[in-house]
CSV table of C-alpha atoms and ligand atoms in Angstrom, one decimal:
chain,number,residue,atom,x,y,z
A,210,UNK,CA,-30.6,-17.1,1.8
A,211,UNK,CA,-30.0,-13.8,0.0
A,212,UNK,CA,-27.5,-13.3,-2.8
A,213,UNK,CA,-23.9,-12.8,-1.6
A,214,UNK,CA,-22.7,-9.3,-1.7
A,215,UNK,CA,-19.9,-8.5,-4.1
A,216,UNK,CA,-16.5,-7.3,-3.0
A,217,UNK,CA,-14.3,-5.6,-5.5
A,218,UNK,CA,-10.7,-5.0,-4.5
A,219,UNK,CA,-7.6,-4.3,-6.4
A,220,UNK,CA,-3.8,-4.1,-6.3
A,221,UNK,CA,-1.3,-2.6,-8.6
A,222,UNK,CA,1.3,-4.9,-10.3
A,223,UNK,CA,4.2,-2.8,-9.3
A,224,UNK,CA,6.2,-5.2,-7.1
A,225,UNK,CA,5.9,-8.1,-4.7
A,226,UNK,CA,3.6,-8.2,-1.7
A,227,UNK,CA,5.0,-7.3,1.7
A,228,UNK,CA,3.6,-7.7,5.3
A,229,UNK,CA,1.8,-4.3,4.9
A,230,UNK,CA,-0.2,-5.7,2.0
A,231,UNK,CA,-0.9,-9.0,3.9
A,232,UNK,CA,-2.1,-7.5,7.2
A,233,UNK,CA,-3.6,-4.4,5.7
A,234,UNK,CA,-5.4,-6.0,2.7
A,235,UNK,CA,-4.8,-9.4,1.2
A,236,UNK,CA,-5.1,-11.4,4.5
A,237,UNK,CA,-8.6,-9.8,4.9
A,238,UNK,CA,-9.5,-10.8,1.3
A,239,UNK,CA,-8.6,-14.4,2.1
A,240,UNK,CA,-11.0,-14.3,5.1
A,241,UNK,CA,-13.8,-12.7,3.1
A,242,UNK,CA,-13.7,-15.0,0.1
A,243,UNK,CA,-16.1,-17.5,1.7
A,244,UNK,CA,-18.9,-15.2,2.6
A,245,UNK,CA,-18.7,-12.8,-0.4
A,246,UNK,CA,-18.6,-12.9,-4.1
A,247,UNK,CA,-15.1,-11.6,-4.6
A,248,UNK,CA,-13.3,-10.0,-7.5
A,249,UNK,CA,-9.6,-9.1,-7.1
A,250,UNK,CA,-8.4,-6.8,-9.8
A,251,UNK,CA,-4.7,-6.8,-10.9
A,252,UNK,CA,-4.7,-3.1,-11.8
A,253,UNK,CA,-2.3,-3.1,-14.7
A,254,UNK,CA,-4.0,-0.1,-16.4
A,255,UNK,CA,-3.6,1.9,-13.2
A,256,UNK,CA,0.0,0.8,-12.7
A,257,UNK,CA,0.7,2.1,-16.2
A,258,UNK,CA,-0.5,5.6,-15.3
A,259,UNK,CA,2.8,6.1,-13.6
A,260,UNK,CA,4.8,3.3,-15.2
A,261,UNK,CA,3.8,3.9,-18.8
A,262,UNK,CA,7.4,4.0,-19.8
A,263,UNK,CA,8.2,0.7,-18.2
A,264,UNK,CA,5.8,-1.9,-19.6
A,265,UNK,CA,8.2,-4.7,-18.8
A,266,UNK,CA,7.9,-4.0,-15.1
A,267,UNK,CA,4.1,-4.1,-15.1
A,268,UNK,CA,4.0,-7.2,-17.3
A,269,UNK,CA,6.4,-9.1,-15.0
A,270,UNK,CA,4.6,-8.0,-11.9
A,271,UNK,CA,1.2,-9.2,-13.1
A,272,UNK,CA,2.6,-12.7,-12.8
A,273,UNK,CA,4.5,-12.0,-9.6
A,274,UNK,CA,1.4,-10.5,-8.0
A,275,UNK,CA,-0.8,-13.4,-9.0
A,276,UNK,CA,1.6,-15.9,-7.5
A,277,UNK,CA,1.8,-13.8,-4.3
A,278,UNK,CA,-2.0,-13.6,-4.1
A,279,UNK,CA,-2.4,-17.4,-4.5
A,280,UNK,CA,0.4,-17.9,-2.0
A,281,UNK,CA,-1.5,-15.8,0.6
A,282,UNK,CA,-4.4,-18.2,0.3
A,283,UNK,CA,-6.7,-16.6,-2.3
A,284,UNK,CA,-8.6,-19.6,-3.5
A,285,UNK,CA,-9.5,-19.4,-7.2
A,286,UNK,CA,-12.5,-21.6,-6.6
A,287,UNK,CA,-13.9,-18.9,-4.3
A,288,UNK,CA,-12.5,-15.6,-5.6
A,289,UNK,CA,-11.9,-14.3,-9.1
A,290,UNK,CA,-8.5,-12.8,-9.9
A,291,UNK,CA,-8.7,-10.8,-13.1
A,292,UNK,CA,-6.6,-8.5,-15.3
A,293,UNK,CA,-7.9,-4.9,-15.5
A,294,UNK,CA,-6.7,-4.2,-19.1
A,295,UNK,CA,-8.6,-7.3,-20.4
A,296,UNK,CA,-11.9,-5.8,-19.4
A,297,UNK,CA,-12.4,-3.1,-22.1
A,298,UNK,CA,-15.8,-2.3,-20.5
A,299,UNK,CA,-13.9,-0.6,-17.7
A,300,UNK,CA,-12.1,1.7,-20.1
A,301,UNK,CA,-15.4,2.4,-21.8
A,302,UNK,CA,-17.1,3.3,-18.5
A,303,UNK,CA,-14.2,5.5,-17.5
A,304,UNK,CA,-14.9,7.7,-20.6
A,305,UNK,CA,-18.5,8.3,-19.6
A,306,UNK,CA,-17.6,8.9,-15.9
A,307,UNK,CA,-15.0,11.4,-16.9
A,308,UNK,CA,-17.8,13.8,-17.8
A,309,UNK,CA,-19.1,13.6,-14.3
A,310,UNK,CA,-16.2,14.9,-12.4
A,311,UNK,CA,-14.3,18.2,-12.6
A,312,UNK,CA,-10.6,18.6,-12.9
A,313,UNK,CA,-10.7,20.8,-9.8
A,314,UNK,CA,-12.4,18.1,-7.8
A,315,UNK,CA,-9.8,15.6,-8.8
A,316,UNK,CA,-7.0,18.0,-7.8
A,317,UNK,CA,-8.6,18.4,-4.4
A,318,UNK,CA,-8.8,14.7,-3.7
A,319,UNK,CA,-6.4,14.2,-0.7
A,320,UNK,CA,-4.9,11.0,-2.1
A,321,UNK,CA,-4.1,12.6,-5.4
A,322,UNK,CA,-2.9,15.7,-3.7
A,323,UNK,CA,-0.3,13.7,-1.7
A,324,UNK,CA,0.7,11.7,-4.8
A,325,UNK,CA,1.1,14.9,-6.9
A,326,UNK,CA,3.2,16.5,-4.1
A,327,UNK,CA,5.4,13.3,-4.1
A,328,UNK,CA,5.8,13.5,-7.9
A,329,UNK,CA,6.8,17.2,-7.7
A,330,UNK,CA,9.4,16.4,-5.1
A,331,UNK,CA,10.9,13.7,-7.4
A,332,UNK,CA,10.6,15.4,-10.8
A,333,UNK,CA,10.5,19.1,-10.1
A,334,UNK,CA,7.6,21.6,-9.8
A,335,UNK,CA,6.7,22.1,-13.4
A,336,UNK,CA,3.6,20.0,-13.4
A,337,UNK,CA,5.1,18.0,-16.3
A,338,UNK,CA,5.0,14.8,-14.3
A,339,UNK,CA,1.3,14.9,-13.8
A,340,UNK,CA,-0.4,13.3,-16.8
A,341,UNK,CA,-4.1,13.4,-17.7
A,342,UNK,CA,-4.2,9.6,-17.2
A,343,UNK,CA,-2.7,9.9,-13.7
A,344,UNK,CA,-5.1,12.7,-12.6
A,345,UNK,CA,-7.9,10.5,-13.9
A,346,UNK,CA,-7.1,7.3,-12.2
A,347,UNK,CA,-9.8,7.8,-9.5
A,348,UNK,CA,-12.3,8.0,-12.3
A,349,UNK,CA,-11.1,4.7,-13.7
A,350,UNK,CA,-11.2,3.3,-10.2
A,351,UNK,CA,-14.9,4.2,-9.9
A,352,UNK,CA,-15.4,2.4,-13.2
A,353,UNK,CA,-13.5,-0.7,-11.8
A,354,UNK,CA,-15.8,-0.9,-8.8
A,355,UNK,CA,-19.1,-0.3,-10.5
A,356,UNK,CA,-18.4,-2.3,-13.7
A,357,UNK,CA,-18.0,-5.4,-11.5
A,358,UNK,CA,-21.0,-4.6,-9.3
A,359,UNK,CA,-18.8,-4.1,-6.3
A,360,UNK,CA,-21.0,-3.0,-3.3
A,361,UNK,CA,-18.2,-3.4,-0.8
A,362,UNK,CA,-14.7,-2.2,-1.2
A,363,UNK,CA,-12.0,-3.1,1.3
A,364,UNK,CA,-9.7,-0.2,1.8
A,365,UNK,CA,-6.6,1.0,3.6
A,366,UNK,CA,-6.9,4.6,4.9
A,367,UNK,CA,-5.0,6.0,1.9
A,368,UNK,CA,-7.8,4.7,-0.3
A,369,UNK,CA,-10.8,6.3,1.5
A,370,UNK,CA,-10.8,9.6,-0.6
A,371,UNK,CA,-10.8,7.5,-3.8
A,372,UNK,CA,-13.9,5.6,-2.7
A,373,UNK,CA,-15.6,8.8,-1.8
A,374,UNK,CA,-14.9,10.1,-5.3
A,375,UNK,CA,-16.4,6.9,-6.7
A,376,UNK,CA,-19.5,7.4,-4.6
A,377,UNK,CA,-19.9,10.9,-5.9
A,378,UNK,CA,-19.6,9.8,-9.5
A,379,UNK,CA,-22.3,7.1,-9.0
A,380,UNK,CA,-24.7,9.6,-7.3
A,381,UNK,CA,-24.2,12.1,-10.2
A,382,UNK,CA,-24.7,9.3,-12.7
A,383,UNK,CA,-27.9,8.2,-11.1
A,384,UNK,CA,-29.2,11.7,-10.7
A,385,UNK,CA,-28.7,12.5,-14.4
A,386,UNK,CA,-29.5,9.2,-16.1
A,387,UNK,CA,-31.8,7.6,-13.6
A,388,UNK,CA,-31.2,5.0,-10.8
A,389,UNK,CA,-28.8,2.6,-12.5
A,390,UNK,CA,-25.8,1.9,-10.3
A,391,UNK,CA,-25.3,1.1,-6.7
A,392,UNK,CA,-23.2,3.3,-4.5
A,393,UNK,CA,-20.3,1.3,-3.1
A,394,UNK,CA,-19.4,1.2,0.6
A,395,UNK,CA,-16.1,0.8,2.2
A,396,UNK,CA,-14.8,-2.0,4.5
A,397,UNK,CA,-12.0,-0.4,6.5
A,398,UNK,CA,-9.2,-2.7,7.3
A,399,UNK,CA,-8.4,-3.3,11.0
A,400,UNK,CA,-4.8,-2.5,10.1
A,401,UNK,CA,-5.3,0.4,7.6
A,402,UNK,CA,-1.6,1.2,7.6
A,403,UNK,CA,1.1,-1.1,8.7
A,404,UNK,CA,4.3,0.7,9.7
A,405,UNK,CA,7.7,0.1,8.2
A,406,UNK,CA,10.8,-1.5,9.8
A,407,UNK,CA,12.3,2.0,10.2
A,408,UNK,CA,9.2,3.2,12.1
A,409,UNK,CA,7.9,5.1,9.1
A,410,UNK,CA,4.1,5.4,9.1
A,411,UNK,CA,3.8,3.1,6.0
A,412,UNK,CA,5.6,0.0,5.0
A,413,UNK,CA,6.0,0.6,1.3
A,414,UNK,CA,7.5,-1.4,-1.4
A,415,UNK,CA,9.7,1.4,-2.6
A,416,UNK,CA,10.6,2.8,0.8
A,417,UNK,CA,13.2,0.1,1.7
A,418,UNK,CA,11.4,-0.6,4.9
A,419,UNK,CA,9.4,-3.7,4.0
A,420,UNK,CA,9.6,-7.4,4.7
A,421,UNK,CA,8.4,-9.1,1.5
A,422,UNK,CA,6.5,-12.4,1.6
A,423,UNK,CA,9.2,-13.9,-0.7
A,424,UNK,CA,12.1,-12.8,1.4
A,425,UNK,CA,14.4,-15.7,2.4
A,426,UNK,CA,14.8,-16.7,6.0
A,427,UNK,CA,18.2,-15.0,6.0
A,428,UNK,CA,16.8,-11.8,4.6
A,429,UNK,CA,13.9,-11.8,7.1
A,430,UNK,CA,16.4,-12.3,10.0
A,431,UNK,CA,18.7,-9.5,8.8
A,432,UNK,CA,15.8,-7.1,8.3
A,433,UNK,CA,14.5,-7.8,11.8
A,434,UNK,CA,18.0,-7.3,13.3
A,435,UNK,CA,18.1,-3.8,11.7
A,436,UNK,CA,14.6,-2.9,12.8
A,437,UNK,CA,14.1,0.3,14.9
A,438,UNK,CA,13.9,-0.3,18.7
A,439,UNK,CA,13.6,2.0,21.7
A,440,UNK,CA,16.7,4.1,21.2
A,441,UNK,CA,16.9,5.0,24.9
A,442,UNK,CA,17.7,1.4,25.8
A,443,UNK,CA,21.5,1.0,25.8
A,444,UNK,CA,22.1,-2.1,27.9
A,445,UNK,CA,20.6,-5.6,27.7
A,446,UNK,CA,18.8,-5.1,31.1
A,447,UNK,CA,17.7,-1.5,30.7
A,448,UNK,CA,13.9,-1.2,30.9
A,449,UNK,CA,12.4,0.0,27.6
A,450,UNK,CA,9.1,1.1,26.1
A,451,UNK,CA,7.6,-1.5,23.7
A,452,UNK,CA,5.2,1.1,22.3
A,453,UNK,CA,8.0,2.8,20.4
A,454,UNK,CA,9.7,-0.4,19.3
A,455,UNK,CA,9.1,-1.9,15.8
A,456,UNK,CA,10.1,-5.3,17.0
A,457,UNK,CA,7.3,-5.3,19.5
A,458,UNK,CA,5.0,-3.8,16.9
A,459,UNK,CA,5.5,-6.9,14.6
A,460,UNK,CA,5.4,-9.3,17.6
A,461,UNK,CA,1.8,-8.1,17.9
A,462,UNK,CA,1.1,-9.6,14.5
A,463,UNK,CA,2.8,-13.0,14.8
A,464,UNK,CA,3.6,-13.8,18.4
A,465,UNK,CA,0.1,-14.3,19.8
A,466,UNK,CA,0.1,-16.0,23.2
A,467,UNK,CA,3.6,-14.7,24.2
A,468,UNK,CA,2.8,-11.1,23.7
A,469,UNK,CA,2.0,-10.2,27.3
A,470,UNK,CA,5.3,-11.8,28.5
A,471,UNK,CA,7.3,-10.0,25.9
A,472,UNK,CA,5.7,-6.7,26.8
A,473,UNK,CA,6.3,-7.0,30.6
A,474,UNK,CA,9.8,-8.4,30.2
A,475,UNK,CA,10.7,-5.5,28.0
A,476,UNK,CA,9.3,-2.9,30.4
A,477,UNK,CA,11.0,-4.5,33.3
A,478,UNK,CA,14.4,-4.8,31.6
A,479,UNK,CA,14.3,-8.6,31.7
A,480,UNK,CA,14.6,-9.1,27.9
A,481,UNK,CA,17.5,-8.1,25.7
A,482,UNK,CA,16.8,-6.8,22.2
A,483,UNK,CA,18.8,-9.4,20.5
A,484,UNK,CA,16.8,-12.3,22.0
A,485,UNK,CA,13.6,-10.4,21.3
A,486,UNK,CA,14.6,-9.9,17.6
A,487,UNK,CA,15.6,-13.6,17.3
A,488,UNK,CA,12.2,-14.7,18.5
A,489,UNK,CA,10.5,-12.3,16.2
A,490,UNK,CA,12.5,-13.5,13.2
A,491,UNK,CA,11.7,-17.1,14.0
A,492,UNK,CA,7.9,-16.4,14.3
A,493,UNK,CA,7.9,-14.4,11.1
A,494,UNK,CA,9.7,-17.2,9.3
A,495,UNK,CA,7.2,-19.7,10.6
A,496,UNK,CA,4.4,-17.4,9.6
A,497,UNK,CA,5.8,-17.1,6.0
A,498,UNK,CA,6.4,-20.8,5.6
A,499,UNK,CA,3.0,-22.0,4.4
A,500,UNK,CA,2.8,-18.9,2.1
A,501,UNK,CA,6.1,-19.8,0.5
A,502,UNK,CA,5.0,-23.4,0.1
A,503,UNK,CA,1.8,-22.5,-1.7
A,504,UNK,CA,3.8,-20.1,-3.9
A,505,UNK,CA,6.3,-22.9,-4.8
A,506,UNK,CA,3.4,-25.1,-5.9
A,507,UNK,CA,2.0,-22.4,-8.3
A,508,UNK,CA,5.5,-21.5,-9.6
A,509,UNK,CA,5.9,-25.2,-10.6
A,510,UNK,CA,2.5,-25.2,-12.2
A,511,UNK,CA,2.5,-22.1,-14.5
A,512,UNK,CA,-0.3,-23.4,-16.7
A,513,UNK,CA,-2.6,-23.6,-13.7
A,514,UNK,CA,-1.9,-20.0,-13.0
A,515,UNK,CA,-2.7,-19.0,-16.6
A,516,UNK,CA,-6.0,-20.9,-16.3
A,517,UNK,CA,-6.8,-19.1,-13.0
A,518,UNK,CA,-6.2,-15.7,-14.6
A,519,UNK,CA,-8.2,-16.6,-17.8
A,520,UNK,CA,-11.2,-17.9,-15.9
A,521,UNK,CA,-11.2,-15.1,-13.4
A,522,UNK,CA,-11.0,-12.5,-16.2
A,523,UNK,CA,-13.8,-14.3,-18.2
A,524,UNK,CA,-16.1,-14.1,-15.2
A,525,UNK,CA,-15.2,-10.4,-14.6
A,526,UNK,CA,-15.8,-9.6,-18.3
A,527,UNK,CA,-19.2,-11.2,-18.2
A,528,UNK,CA,-20.2,-9.1,-15.2
A,529,UNK,CA,-18.8,-5.9,-16.7
A,530,UNK,CA,-20.7,-6.4,-19.9
A,531,UNK,CA,-23.9,-6.8,-18.0
A,532,UNK,CA,-23.2,-3.5,-16.3
A,533,UNK,CA,-22.3,-1.7,-19.5
A,534,UNK,CA,-25.5,-2.8,-21.2
A,535,UNK,CA,-27.4,-1.0,-18.4
A,536,UNK,CA,-25.2,2.0,-18.6
A,537,UNK,CA,-25.5,2.3,-22.4
A,538,UNK,CA,-29.3,2.1,-22.0
A,539,UNK,CA,-29.3,4.8,-19.3
A,540,UNK,CA,-27.2,7.2,-21.4
A,541,UNK,CA,-29.3,6.4,-24.5
A,542,UNK,CA,-26.4,5.1,-26.5
A,543,UNK,CA,-27.8,1.6,-26.8
A,544,UNK,CA,-28.2,1.9,-30.6
A,545,UNK,CA,-29.5,-1.0,-32.6
A,546,UNK,CA,-30.3,-3.0,-29.5
A,547,UNK,CA,-33.3,-5.3,-29.9
B,16,ATP,P1,2.4,1.6,-5.0
B,16,ATP,O1,3.6,2.2,-4.4
B,16,ATP,O2,2.6,1.0,-6.3
B,16,ATP,O3,1.2,2.5,-4.9
B,16,ATP,P2,1.4,0.2,-2.7
B,16,ATP,O4,2.3,-0.6,-1.8
B,16,ATP,O5,0.7,1.4,-2.1
B,16,ATP,O6,2.1,0.4,-4.0
B,16,ATP,P3,-1.1,-0.6,-3.8
B,16,ATP,O7,-1.2,-1.6,-4.9
B,16,ATP,O8,-1.3,0.8,-4.2
B,16,ATP,O9,0.3,-0.9,-3.1
B,16,ATP,O10,-2.1,-1.0,-2.7
B,16,ATP,C1,-2.7,-2.2,-2.5
B,16,ATP,C2,-3.5,-2.3,-1.2
B,16,ATP,O11,-2.5,-2.6,-0.2
B,16,ATP,C3,-4.2,-1.1,-0.9
B,16,ATP,O12,-5.5,-1.5,-0.3
B,16,ATP,C4,-3.3,-0.4,0.2
B,16,ATP,O13,-4.1,0.4,1.1
B,16,ATP,C5,-2.8,-1.7,0.9
B,16,ATP,N1,-1.5,-1.4,1.5
B,16,ATP,C6,-0.3,-1.1,0.9
B,16,ATP,N2,0.7,-0.8,1.8
B,16,ATP,C7,0.1,-1.0,3.1
B,16,ATP,C8,0.5,-0.9,4.4
B,16,ATP,N3,1.8,-0.5,4.7
B,16,ATP,N4,-0.4,-1.1,5.4
B,16,ATP,C9,-1.7,-1.4,5.1
B,16,ATP,N5,-2.2,-1.5,3.9
B,16,ATP,C10,-1.3,-1.3,2.8
B,17,MG,MG1,-0.5,2.8,-3.5
């Protein structure tokens, strides 16, 4: 049997996980932890690029995110959860990579372009909101991936241009300093972008359109009741189009065997929206139940969580130091090495 491939994936500690994260990302990481060597980065350094003035938020969410990841079923015996800032080799590698990418190329990166446009909308057009650190986060992401020897990177579609950027940096590195690093490949999620309750293209933590994994049963029910449905349906027995209804959209995630019935009944006007929403709320609550139970266990055992983070970080640091030794040698900065 050959050596397991390494998956490197990451998430920013900027808030709690929602269904978009679960179905777009974390649920897949749970599935892949058996077959792959998996590193899950809590990207606090990256979170600080646009939350540098709010360290309390980042600090608090490192803990919250770890609890959410474990709640989803990430098994610390199989996958390593680590804290980005505790791997100084990543910061070191970022410095050398920053020579291999032009400012113009970063500004052309579609993900960065969108995020800069969003910042300008929020903070005005002066460019004052775009820091050097923010513009450089794709470089730091290339360092995350390669420092940990990540050959496969699970991504949502908003992340694809970032991975392309990482590949370019690796190619440039190898062409200048000799074959040292492996180009990472993407693993595109089967749900690259889960829509929000309001029908928005992305369920987002700051968009007010998310169901969080920690939401209480009451909150889940209330959110489902307010979800966007086919607006042309007025009466209980009007036929409707499930394809424009967010309730049906989420039924597809959690209502398995009943899906066909739900779809036909909706189309034929045999299903009222209230009943349909109540069923969805129940199925979502059932789906979230084991996740909440696992979370409760880890909330009650904080020392176990500390140990998981420490051990995961230790393994990540070991791997990153191996990579850095190769990198220093290639760049001829391996002074005083035996
Ligand atoms: P932020 O607003 O802080 O950027 P985010 O919700 O975009 O938060 P990230 O930490 O940037 O979260 O993303 C973590 C992972 O979750 C990424 O792989 C991202 O593609 C995925 N993800 C986030 N939201 C969704 C969604 N609605 N559907 C599918 N995947 C998602
Ligand atoms: Mg994001």
